[in-house]
XYZ file of N, CA, C and O in Angstrom:
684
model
N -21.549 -1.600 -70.227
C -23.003 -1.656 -70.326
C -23.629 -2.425 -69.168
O -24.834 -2.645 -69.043
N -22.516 -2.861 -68.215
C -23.437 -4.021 -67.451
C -23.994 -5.524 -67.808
O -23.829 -6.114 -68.875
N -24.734 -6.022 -66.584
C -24.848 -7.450 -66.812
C -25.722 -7.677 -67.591
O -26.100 -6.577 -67.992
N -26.410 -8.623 -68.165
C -27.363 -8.375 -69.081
C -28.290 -9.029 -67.479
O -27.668 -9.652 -66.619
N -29.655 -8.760 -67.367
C -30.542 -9.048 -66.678
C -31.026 -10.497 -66.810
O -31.227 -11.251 -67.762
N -31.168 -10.617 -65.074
C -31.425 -12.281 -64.567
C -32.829 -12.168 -65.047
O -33.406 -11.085 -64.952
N -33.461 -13.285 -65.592
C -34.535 -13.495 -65.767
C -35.490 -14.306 -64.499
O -34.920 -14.792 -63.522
N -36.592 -14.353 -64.624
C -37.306 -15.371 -63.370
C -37.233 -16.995 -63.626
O -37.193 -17.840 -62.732
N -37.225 -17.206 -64.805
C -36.917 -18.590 -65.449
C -35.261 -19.091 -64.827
O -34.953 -20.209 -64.414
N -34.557 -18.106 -64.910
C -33.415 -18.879 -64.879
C -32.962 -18.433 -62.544
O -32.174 -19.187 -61.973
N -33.322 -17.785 -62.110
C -33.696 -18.245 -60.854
C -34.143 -19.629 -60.654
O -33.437 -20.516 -60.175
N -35.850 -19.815 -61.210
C -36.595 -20.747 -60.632
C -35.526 -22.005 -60.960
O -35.533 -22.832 -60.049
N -34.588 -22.335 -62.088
C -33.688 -22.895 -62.655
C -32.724 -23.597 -61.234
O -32.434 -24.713 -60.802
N -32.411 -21.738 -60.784
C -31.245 -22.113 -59.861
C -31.799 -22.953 -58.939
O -31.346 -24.042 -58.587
N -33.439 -22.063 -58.311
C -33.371 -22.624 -57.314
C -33.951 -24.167 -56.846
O -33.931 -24.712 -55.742
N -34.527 -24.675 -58.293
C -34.542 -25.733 -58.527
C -33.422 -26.843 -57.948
O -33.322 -27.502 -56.913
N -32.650 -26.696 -59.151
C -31.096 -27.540 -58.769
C -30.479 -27.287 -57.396
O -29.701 -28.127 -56.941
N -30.731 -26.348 -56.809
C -30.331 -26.335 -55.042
C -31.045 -26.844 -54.098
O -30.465 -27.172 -53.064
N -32.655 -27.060 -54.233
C -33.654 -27.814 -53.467
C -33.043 -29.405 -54.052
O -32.621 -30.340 -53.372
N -33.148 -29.323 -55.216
C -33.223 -31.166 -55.580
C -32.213 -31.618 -54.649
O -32.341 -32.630 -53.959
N -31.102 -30.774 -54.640
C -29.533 -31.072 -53.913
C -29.769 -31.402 -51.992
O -29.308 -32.114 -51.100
N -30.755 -30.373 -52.201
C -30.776 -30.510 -50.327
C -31.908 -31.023 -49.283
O -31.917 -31.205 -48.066
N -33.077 -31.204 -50.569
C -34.200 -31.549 -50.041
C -34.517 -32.727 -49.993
O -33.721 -33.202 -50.802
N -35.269 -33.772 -49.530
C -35.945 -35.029 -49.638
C -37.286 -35.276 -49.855
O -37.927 -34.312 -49.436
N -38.195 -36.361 -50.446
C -39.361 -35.511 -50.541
C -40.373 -36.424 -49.071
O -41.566 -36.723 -49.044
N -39.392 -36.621 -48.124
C -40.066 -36.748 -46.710
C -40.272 -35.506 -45.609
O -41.038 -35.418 -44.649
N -39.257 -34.568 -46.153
C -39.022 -33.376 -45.390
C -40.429 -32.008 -45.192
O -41.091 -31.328 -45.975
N -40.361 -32.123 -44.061
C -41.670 -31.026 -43.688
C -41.391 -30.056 -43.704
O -40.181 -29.974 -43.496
N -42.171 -28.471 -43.948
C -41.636 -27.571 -44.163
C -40.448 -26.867 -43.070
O -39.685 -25.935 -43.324
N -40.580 -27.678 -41.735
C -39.743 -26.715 -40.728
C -38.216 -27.469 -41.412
O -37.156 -26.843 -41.411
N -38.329 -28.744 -41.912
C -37.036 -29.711 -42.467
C -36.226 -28.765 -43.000
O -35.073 -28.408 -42.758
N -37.522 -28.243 -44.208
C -37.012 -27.541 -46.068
C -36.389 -26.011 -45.285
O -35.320 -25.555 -45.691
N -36.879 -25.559 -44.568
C -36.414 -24.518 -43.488
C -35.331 -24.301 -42.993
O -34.823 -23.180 -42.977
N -34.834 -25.271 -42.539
C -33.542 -25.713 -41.775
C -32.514 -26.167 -43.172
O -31.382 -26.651 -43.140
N -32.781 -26.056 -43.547
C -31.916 -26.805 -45.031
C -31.768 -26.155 -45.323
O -30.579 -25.885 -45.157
N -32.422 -25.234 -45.958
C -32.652 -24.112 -47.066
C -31.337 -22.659 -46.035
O -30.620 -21.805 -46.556
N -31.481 -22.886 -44.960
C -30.639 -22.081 -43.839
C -29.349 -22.334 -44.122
O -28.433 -21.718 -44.665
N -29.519 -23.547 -43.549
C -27.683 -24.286 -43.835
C -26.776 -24.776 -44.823
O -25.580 -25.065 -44.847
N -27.954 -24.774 -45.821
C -27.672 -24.639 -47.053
C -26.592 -22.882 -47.031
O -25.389 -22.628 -46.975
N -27.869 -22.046 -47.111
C -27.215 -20.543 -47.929
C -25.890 -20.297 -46.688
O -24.763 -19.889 -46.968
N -26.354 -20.642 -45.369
C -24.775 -20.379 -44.550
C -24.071 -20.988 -44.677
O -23.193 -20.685 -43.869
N -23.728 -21.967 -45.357
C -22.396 -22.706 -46.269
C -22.010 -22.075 -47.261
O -20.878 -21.593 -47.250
N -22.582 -21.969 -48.014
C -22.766 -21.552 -49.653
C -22.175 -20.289 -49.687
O -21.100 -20.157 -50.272
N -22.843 -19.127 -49.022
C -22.127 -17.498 -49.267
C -21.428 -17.102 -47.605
O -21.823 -16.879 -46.461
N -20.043 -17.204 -48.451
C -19.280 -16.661 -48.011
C -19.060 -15.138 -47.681
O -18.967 -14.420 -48.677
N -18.970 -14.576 -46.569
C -19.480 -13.224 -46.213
C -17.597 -12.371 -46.659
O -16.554 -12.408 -46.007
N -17.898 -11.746 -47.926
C -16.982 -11.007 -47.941
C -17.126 -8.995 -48.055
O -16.329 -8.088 -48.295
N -18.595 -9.085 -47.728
C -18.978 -7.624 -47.062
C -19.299 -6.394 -48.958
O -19.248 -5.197 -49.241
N -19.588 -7.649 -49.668
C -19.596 -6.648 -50.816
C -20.676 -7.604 -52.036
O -20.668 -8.805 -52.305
N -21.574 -6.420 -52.596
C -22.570 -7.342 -53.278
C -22.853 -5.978 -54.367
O -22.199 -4.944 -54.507
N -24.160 -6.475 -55.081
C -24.490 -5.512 -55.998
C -25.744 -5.513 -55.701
O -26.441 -6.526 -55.633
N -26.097 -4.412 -55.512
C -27.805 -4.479 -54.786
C -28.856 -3.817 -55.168
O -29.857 -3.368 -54.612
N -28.130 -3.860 -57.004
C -29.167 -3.131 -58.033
C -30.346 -4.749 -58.650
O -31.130 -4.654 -59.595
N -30.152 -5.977 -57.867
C -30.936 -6.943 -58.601
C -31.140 -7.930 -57.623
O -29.985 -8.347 -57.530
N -31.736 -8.536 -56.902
C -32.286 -9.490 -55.815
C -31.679 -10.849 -57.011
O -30.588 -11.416 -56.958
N -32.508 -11.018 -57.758
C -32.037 -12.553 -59.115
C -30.579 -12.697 -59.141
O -29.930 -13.623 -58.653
N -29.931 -11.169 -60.077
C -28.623 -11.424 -60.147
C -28.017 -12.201 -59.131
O -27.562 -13.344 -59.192
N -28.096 -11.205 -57.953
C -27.382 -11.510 -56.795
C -27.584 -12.515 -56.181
O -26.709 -12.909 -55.410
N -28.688 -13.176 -56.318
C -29.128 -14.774 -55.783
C -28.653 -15.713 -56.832
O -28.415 -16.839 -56.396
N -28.502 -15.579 -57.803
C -27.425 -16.256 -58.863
C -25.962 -16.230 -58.904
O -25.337 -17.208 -59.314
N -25.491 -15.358 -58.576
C -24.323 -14.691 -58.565
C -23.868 -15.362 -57.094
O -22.735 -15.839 -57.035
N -24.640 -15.405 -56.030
C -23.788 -15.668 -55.034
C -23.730 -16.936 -54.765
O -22.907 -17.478 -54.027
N -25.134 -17.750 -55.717
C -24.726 -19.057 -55.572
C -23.728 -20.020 -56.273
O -23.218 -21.070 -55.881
N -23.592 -19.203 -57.644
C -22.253 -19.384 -58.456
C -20.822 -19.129 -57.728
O -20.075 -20.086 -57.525
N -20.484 -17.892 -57.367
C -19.682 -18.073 -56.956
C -19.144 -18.171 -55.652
O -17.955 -18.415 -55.445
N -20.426 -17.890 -54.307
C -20.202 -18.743 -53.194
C -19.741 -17.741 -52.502
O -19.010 -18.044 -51.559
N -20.042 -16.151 -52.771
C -19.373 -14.907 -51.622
C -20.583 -14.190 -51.753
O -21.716 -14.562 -52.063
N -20.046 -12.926 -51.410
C -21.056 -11.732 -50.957
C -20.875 -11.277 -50.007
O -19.816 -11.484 -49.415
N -22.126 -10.252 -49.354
C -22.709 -10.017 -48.312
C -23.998 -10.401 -47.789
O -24.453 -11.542 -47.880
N -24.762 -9.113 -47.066
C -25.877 -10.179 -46.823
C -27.047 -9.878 -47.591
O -28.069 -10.548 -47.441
N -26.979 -8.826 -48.487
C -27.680 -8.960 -49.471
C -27.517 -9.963 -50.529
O -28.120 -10.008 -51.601
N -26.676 -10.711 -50.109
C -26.114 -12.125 -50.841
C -27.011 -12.807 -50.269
O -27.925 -13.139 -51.023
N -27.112 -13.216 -48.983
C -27.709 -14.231 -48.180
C -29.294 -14.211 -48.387
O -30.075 -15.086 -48.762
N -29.469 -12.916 -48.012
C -30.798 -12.776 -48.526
C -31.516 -12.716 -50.124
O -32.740 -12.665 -50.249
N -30.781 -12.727 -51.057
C -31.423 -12.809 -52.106
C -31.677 -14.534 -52.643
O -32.540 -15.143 -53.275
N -30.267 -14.881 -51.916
C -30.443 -16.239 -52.242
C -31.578 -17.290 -51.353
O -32.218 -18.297 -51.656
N -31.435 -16.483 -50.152
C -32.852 -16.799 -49.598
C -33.953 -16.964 -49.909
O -34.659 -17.930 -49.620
N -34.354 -15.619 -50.819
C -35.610 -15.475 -51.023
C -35.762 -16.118 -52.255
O -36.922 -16.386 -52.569
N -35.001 -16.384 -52.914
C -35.094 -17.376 -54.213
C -35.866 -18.668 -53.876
O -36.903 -19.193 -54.281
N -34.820 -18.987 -52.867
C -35.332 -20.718 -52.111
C -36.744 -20.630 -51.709
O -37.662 -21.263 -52.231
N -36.843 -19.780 -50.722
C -38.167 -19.640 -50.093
C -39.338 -19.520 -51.533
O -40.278 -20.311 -51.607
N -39.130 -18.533 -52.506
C -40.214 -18.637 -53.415
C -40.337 -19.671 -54.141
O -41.450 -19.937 -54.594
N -39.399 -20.364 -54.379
C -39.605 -22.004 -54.558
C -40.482 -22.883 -53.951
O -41.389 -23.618 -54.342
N -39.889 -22.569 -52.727
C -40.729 -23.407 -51.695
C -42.098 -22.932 -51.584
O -42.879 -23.844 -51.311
N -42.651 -21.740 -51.716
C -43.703 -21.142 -51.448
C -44.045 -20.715 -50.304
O -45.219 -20.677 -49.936
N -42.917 -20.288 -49.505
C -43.373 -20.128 -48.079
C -42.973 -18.914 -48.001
O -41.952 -18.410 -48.469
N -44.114 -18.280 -47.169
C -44.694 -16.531 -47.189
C -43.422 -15.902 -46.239
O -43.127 -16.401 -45.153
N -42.843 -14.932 -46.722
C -41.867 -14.298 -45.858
C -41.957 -12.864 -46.134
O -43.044 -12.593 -46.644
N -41.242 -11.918 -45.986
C -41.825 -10.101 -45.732
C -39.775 -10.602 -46.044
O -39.074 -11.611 -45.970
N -39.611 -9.130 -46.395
C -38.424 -8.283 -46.508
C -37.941 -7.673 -45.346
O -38.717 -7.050 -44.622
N -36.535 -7.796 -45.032
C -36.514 -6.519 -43.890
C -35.416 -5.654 -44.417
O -35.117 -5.726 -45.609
N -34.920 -5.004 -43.767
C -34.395 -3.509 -44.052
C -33.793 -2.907 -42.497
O -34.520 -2.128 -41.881
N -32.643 -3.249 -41.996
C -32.390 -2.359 -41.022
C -32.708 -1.189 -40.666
O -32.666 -0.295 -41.511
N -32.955 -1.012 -39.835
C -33.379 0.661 -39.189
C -32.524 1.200 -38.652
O -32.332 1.019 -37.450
N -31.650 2.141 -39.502
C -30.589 2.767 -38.945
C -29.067 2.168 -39.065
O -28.746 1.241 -39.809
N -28.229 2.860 -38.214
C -26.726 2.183 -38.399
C -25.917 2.563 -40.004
O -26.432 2.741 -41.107
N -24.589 2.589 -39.612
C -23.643 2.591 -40.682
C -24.129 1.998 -41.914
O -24.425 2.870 -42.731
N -24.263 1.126 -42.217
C -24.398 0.360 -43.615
C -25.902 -0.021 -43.275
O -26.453 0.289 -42.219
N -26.699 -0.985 -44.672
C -27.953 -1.135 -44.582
C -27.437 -2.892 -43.932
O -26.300 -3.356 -43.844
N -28.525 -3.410 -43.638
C -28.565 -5.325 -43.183
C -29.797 -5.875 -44.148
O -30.856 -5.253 -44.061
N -29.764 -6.433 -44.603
C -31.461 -7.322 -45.046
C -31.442 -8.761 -44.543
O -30.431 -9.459 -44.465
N -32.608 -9.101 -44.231
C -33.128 -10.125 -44.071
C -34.357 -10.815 -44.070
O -34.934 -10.406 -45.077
N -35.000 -11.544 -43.560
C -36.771 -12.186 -43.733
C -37.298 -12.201 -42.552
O -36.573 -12.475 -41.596
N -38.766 -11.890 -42.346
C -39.113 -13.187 -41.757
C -40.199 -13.930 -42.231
O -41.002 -13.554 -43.085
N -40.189 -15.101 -41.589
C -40.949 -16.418 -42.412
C -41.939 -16.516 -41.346
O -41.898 -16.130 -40.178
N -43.351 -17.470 -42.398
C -44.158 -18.123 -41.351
C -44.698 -19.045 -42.271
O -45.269 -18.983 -43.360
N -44.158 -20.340 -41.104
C -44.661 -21.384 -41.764
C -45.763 -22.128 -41.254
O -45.977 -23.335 -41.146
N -46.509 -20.946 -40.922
C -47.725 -21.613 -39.954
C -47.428 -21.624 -38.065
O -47.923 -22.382 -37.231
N -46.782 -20.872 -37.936
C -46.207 -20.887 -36.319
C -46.336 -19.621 -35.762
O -46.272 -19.510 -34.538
N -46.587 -18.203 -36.790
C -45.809 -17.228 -36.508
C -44.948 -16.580 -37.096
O -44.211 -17.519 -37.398
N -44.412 -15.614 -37.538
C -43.847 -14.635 -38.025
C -42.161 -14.888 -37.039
O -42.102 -14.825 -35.811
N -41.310 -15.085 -37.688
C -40.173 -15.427 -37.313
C -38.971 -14.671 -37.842
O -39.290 -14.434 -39.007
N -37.761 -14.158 -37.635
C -36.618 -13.782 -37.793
C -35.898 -14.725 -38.618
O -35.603 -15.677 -37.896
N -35.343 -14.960 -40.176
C -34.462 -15.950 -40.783
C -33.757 -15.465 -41.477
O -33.998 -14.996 -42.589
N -32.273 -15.534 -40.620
C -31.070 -14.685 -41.346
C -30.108 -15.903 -41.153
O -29.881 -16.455 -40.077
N -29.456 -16.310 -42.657
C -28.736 -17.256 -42.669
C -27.407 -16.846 -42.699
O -26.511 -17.674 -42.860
N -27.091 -15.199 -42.507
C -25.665 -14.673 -42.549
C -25.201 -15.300 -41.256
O -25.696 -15.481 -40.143
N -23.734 -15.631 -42.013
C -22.897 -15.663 -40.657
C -21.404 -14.668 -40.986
O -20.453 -15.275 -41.480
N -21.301 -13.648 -40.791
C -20.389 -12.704 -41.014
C -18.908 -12.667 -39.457
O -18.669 -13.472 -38.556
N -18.445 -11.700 -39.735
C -16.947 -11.131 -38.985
C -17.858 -10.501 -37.622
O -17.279 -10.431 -36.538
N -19.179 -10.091 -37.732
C -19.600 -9.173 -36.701
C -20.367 -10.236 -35.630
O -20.286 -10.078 -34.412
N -21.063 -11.253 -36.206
C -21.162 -12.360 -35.839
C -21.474 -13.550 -35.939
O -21.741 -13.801 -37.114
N -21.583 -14.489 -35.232
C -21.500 -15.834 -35.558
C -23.121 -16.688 -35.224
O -23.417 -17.828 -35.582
N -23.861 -15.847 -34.546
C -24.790 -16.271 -34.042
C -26.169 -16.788 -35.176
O -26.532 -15.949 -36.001
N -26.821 -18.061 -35.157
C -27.539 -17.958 -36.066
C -29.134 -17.921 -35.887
O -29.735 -18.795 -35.261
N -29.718 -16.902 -36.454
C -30.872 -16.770 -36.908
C -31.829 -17.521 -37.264
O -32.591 -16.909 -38.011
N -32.056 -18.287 -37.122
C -33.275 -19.375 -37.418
C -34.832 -19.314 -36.611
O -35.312 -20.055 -35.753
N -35.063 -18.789 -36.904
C -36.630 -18.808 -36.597
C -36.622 -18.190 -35.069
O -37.016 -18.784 -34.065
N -36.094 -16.888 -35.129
C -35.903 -16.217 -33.843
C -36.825 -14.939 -33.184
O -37.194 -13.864 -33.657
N -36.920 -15.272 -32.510
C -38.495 -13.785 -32.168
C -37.228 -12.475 -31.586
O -36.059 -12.628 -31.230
N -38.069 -11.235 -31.692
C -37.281 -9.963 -31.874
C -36.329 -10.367 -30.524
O -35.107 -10.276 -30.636
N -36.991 -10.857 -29.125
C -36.002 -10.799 -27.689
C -35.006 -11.185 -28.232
O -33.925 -10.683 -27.924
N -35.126 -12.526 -29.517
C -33.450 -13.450 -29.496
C -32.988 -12.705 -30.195
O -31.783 -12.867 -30.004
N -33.100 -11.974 -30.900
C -32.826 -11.298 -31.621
C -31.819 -9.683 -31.240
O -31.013 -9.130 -31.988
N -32.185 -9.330 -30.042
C -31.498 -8.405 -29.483
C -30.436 -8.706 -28.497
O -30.087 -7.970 -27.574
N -29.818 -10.223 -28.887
C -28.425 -10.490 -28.702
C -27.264 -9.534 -29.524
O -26.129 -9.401 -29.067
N -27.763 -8.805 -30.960
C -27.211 -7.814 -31.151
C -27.989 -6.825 -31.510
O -28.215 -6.723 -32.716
N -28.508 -5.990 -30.719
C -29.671 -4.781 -30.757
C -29.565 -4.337 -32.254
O -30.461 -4.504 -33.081
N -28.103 -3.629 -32.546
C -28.217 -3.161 -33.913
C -28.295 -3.517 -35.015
O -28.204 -2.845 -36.042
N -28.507 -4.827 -34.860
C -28.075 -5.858 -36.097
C -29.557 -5.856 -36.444
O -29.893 -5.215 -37.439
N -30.292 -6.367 -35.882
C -31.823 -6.484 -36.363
C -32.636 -5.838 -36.130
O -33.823 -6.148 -36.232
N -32.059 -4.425 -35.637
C -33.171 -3.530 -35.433
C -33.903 -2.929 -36.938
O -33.310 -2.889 -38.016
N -35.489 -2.435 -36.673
C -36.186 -2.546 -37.710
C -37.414 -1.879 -37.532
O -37.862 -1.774 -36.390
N -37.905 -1.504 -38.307
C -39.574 -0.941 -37.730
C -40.592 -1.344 -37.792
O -41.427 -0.879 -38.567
N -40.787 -2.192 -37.101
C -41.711 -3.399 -36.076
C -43.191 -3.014 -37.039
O -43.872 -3.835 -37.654
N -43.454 -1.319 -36.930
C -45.149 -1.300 -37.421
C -45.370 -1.503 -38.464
O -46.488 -1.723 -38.928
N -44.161 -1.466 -39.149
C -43.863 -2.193 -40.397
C -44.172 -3.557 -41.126
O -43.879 -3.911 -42.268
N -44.748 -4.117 -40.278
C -44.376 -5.970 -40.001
C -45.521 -6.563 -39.115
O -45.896 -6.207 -37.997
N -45.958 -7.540 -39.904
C -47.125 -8.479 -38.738
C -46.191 -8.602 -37.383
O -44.989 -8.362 -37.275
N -47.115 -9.045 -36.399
C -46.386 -9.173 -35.157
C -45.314 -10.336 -35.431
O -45.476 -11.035 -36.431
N -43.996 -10.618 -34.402
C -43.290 -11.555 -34.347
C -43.886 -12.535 -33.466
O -44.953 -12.257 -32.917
N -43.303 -13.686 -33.258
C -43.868 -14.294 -32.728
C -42.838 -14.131 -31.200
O -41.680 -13.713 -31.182
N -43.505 -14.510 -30.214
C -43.051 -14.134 -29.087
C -42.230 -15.722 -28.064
O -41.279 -15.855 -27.294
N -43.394 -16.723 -28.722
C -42.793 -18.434 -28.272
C -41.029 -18.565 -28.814
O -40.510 -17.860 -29.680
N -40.554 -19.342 -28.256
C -39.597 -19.654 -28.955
C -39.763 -20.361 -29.876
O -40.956 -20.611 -30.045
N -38.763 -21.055 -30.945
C -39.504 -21.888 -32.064
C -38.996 -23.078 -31.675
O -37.766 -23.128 -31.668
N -39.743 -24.324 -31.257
C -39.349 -25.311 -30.496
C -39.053 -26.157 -32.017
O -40.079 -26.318 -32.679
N -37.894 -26.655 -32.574
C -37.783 -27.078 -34.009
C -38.512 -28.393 -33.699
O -39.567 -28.423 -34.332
N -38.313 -29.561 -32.904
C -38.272 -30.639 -32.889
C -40.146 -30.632 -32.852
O -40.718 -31.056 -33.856
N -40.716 -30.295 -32.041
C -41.828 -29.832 -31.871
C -43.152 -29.539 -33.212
O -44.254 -29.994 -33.519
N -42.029 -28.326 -33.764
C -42.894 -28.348 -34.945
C -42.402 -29.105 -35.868
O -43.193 -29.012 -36.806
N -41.577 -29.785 -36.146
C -41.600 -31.001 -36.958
C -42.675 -31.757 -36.626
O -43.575 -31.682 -37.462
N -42.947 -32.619 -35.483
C -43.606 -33.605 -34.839
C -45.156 -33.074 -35.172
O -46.001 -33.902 -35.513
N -45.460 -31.786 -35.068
C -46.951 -31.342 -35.475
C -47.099 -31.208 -37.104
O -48.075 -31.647 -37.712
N -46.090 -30.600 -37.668
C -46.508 -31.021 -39.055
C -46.349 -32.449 -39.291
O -47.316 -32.772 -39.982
N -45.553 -33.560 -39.048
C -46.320 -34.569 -39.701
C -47.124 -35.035 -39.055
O -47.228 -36.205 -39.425
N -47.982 -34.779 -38.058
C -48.732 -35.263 -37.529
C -49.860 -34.638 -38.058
O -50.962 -35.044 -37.690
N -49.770 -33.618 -38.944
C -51.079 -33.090 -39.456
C -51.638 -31.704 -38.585
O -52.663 -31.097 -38.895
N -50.766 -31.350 -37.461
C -51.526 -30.322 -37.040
C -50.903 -29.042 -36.961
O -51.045 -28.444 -35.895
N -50.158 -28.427 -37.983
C -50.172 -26.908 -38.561
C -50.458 -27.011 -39.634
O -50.250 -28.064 -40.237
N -51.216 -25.597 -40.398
C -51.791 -25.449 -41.831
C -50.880 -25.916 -42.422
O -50.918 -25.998 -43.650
């Protein structure tokens, strides 16, 4: 019959107990950002196989037991992020053998690339990357752009936007 269905209560649950674990309550959103990253690229282990009939399940499921793919990465992503409340879009590879998912975020900077997979194909990480950094592997993040607010084109200077959010000057 299958799993019985993740509820939204018991997400907000998970993703509760994983912020309390990684967050501080000095941390600015680019902090909760960077955490929330290195967090899920510890956590799921890329073993190239998920169930991708439920975003909840699978963001439960992979934080329980710590594998997946990157519909692993990303569900557990987007768990965190809706916790956090910070606005991100869906992506969806364009094209290629198998599908990819991932986000991008804006935390007031720009529309950014945030893929916390780190898989066999590669090692490179995703953190707040505009499409150029991004075509270190063309096929990996390719996508349909008209699809999507613009990216942002700056690089994302981390230290930088730390220093402006607590200083008060991003929304």
């Amino acid at each position: 019959l299958g799993e019985p269905a993740v509820t939204e209560e018991q997400v907000h649950k998970m993703a509760q107990t994983v912020l309390s674990q990684i967050l501080t309550p000095d941390m600015v959103t680019a902090e909760k950002m960077k955490a929330v990253f290195e967090y899920v690229r510890a956590r799921v282990h890329y073993t190239g196989a998920s169930n991708k009939t439920d975003w909840r399940r699978e963001a439960i499921r992979g934080n329980q037991e710590g594998r997946g793919d990157c519909f692993t990465v990303y569900s557990l992503t987007r768990a965190l992020l809706d916790e956090l409340q910070v606005p991100y879009m869906s992506v969806t590879r364009r094209g290629g053998a198998t599908r990819h998912y991932w986000l991008i975020v804006n935390i007031g900077t720009g529309w950014y690339h945030f893929d916390p997979l780190i898989s066999r194909v590669h090692k490179h990480k995703c953190f707040m990357w505009t499409n150029q950094q991004c075509k270190v592997k063309p096929y990996f993040w390719r996508f349909y752009e008209d699809n999507f607010p613009p990216i942002a084109t700056e690089l994302f200077d981390y230290d930088a936007v730390v220093q402006a959010e607590r200083e008060g000057r991003l929304p």
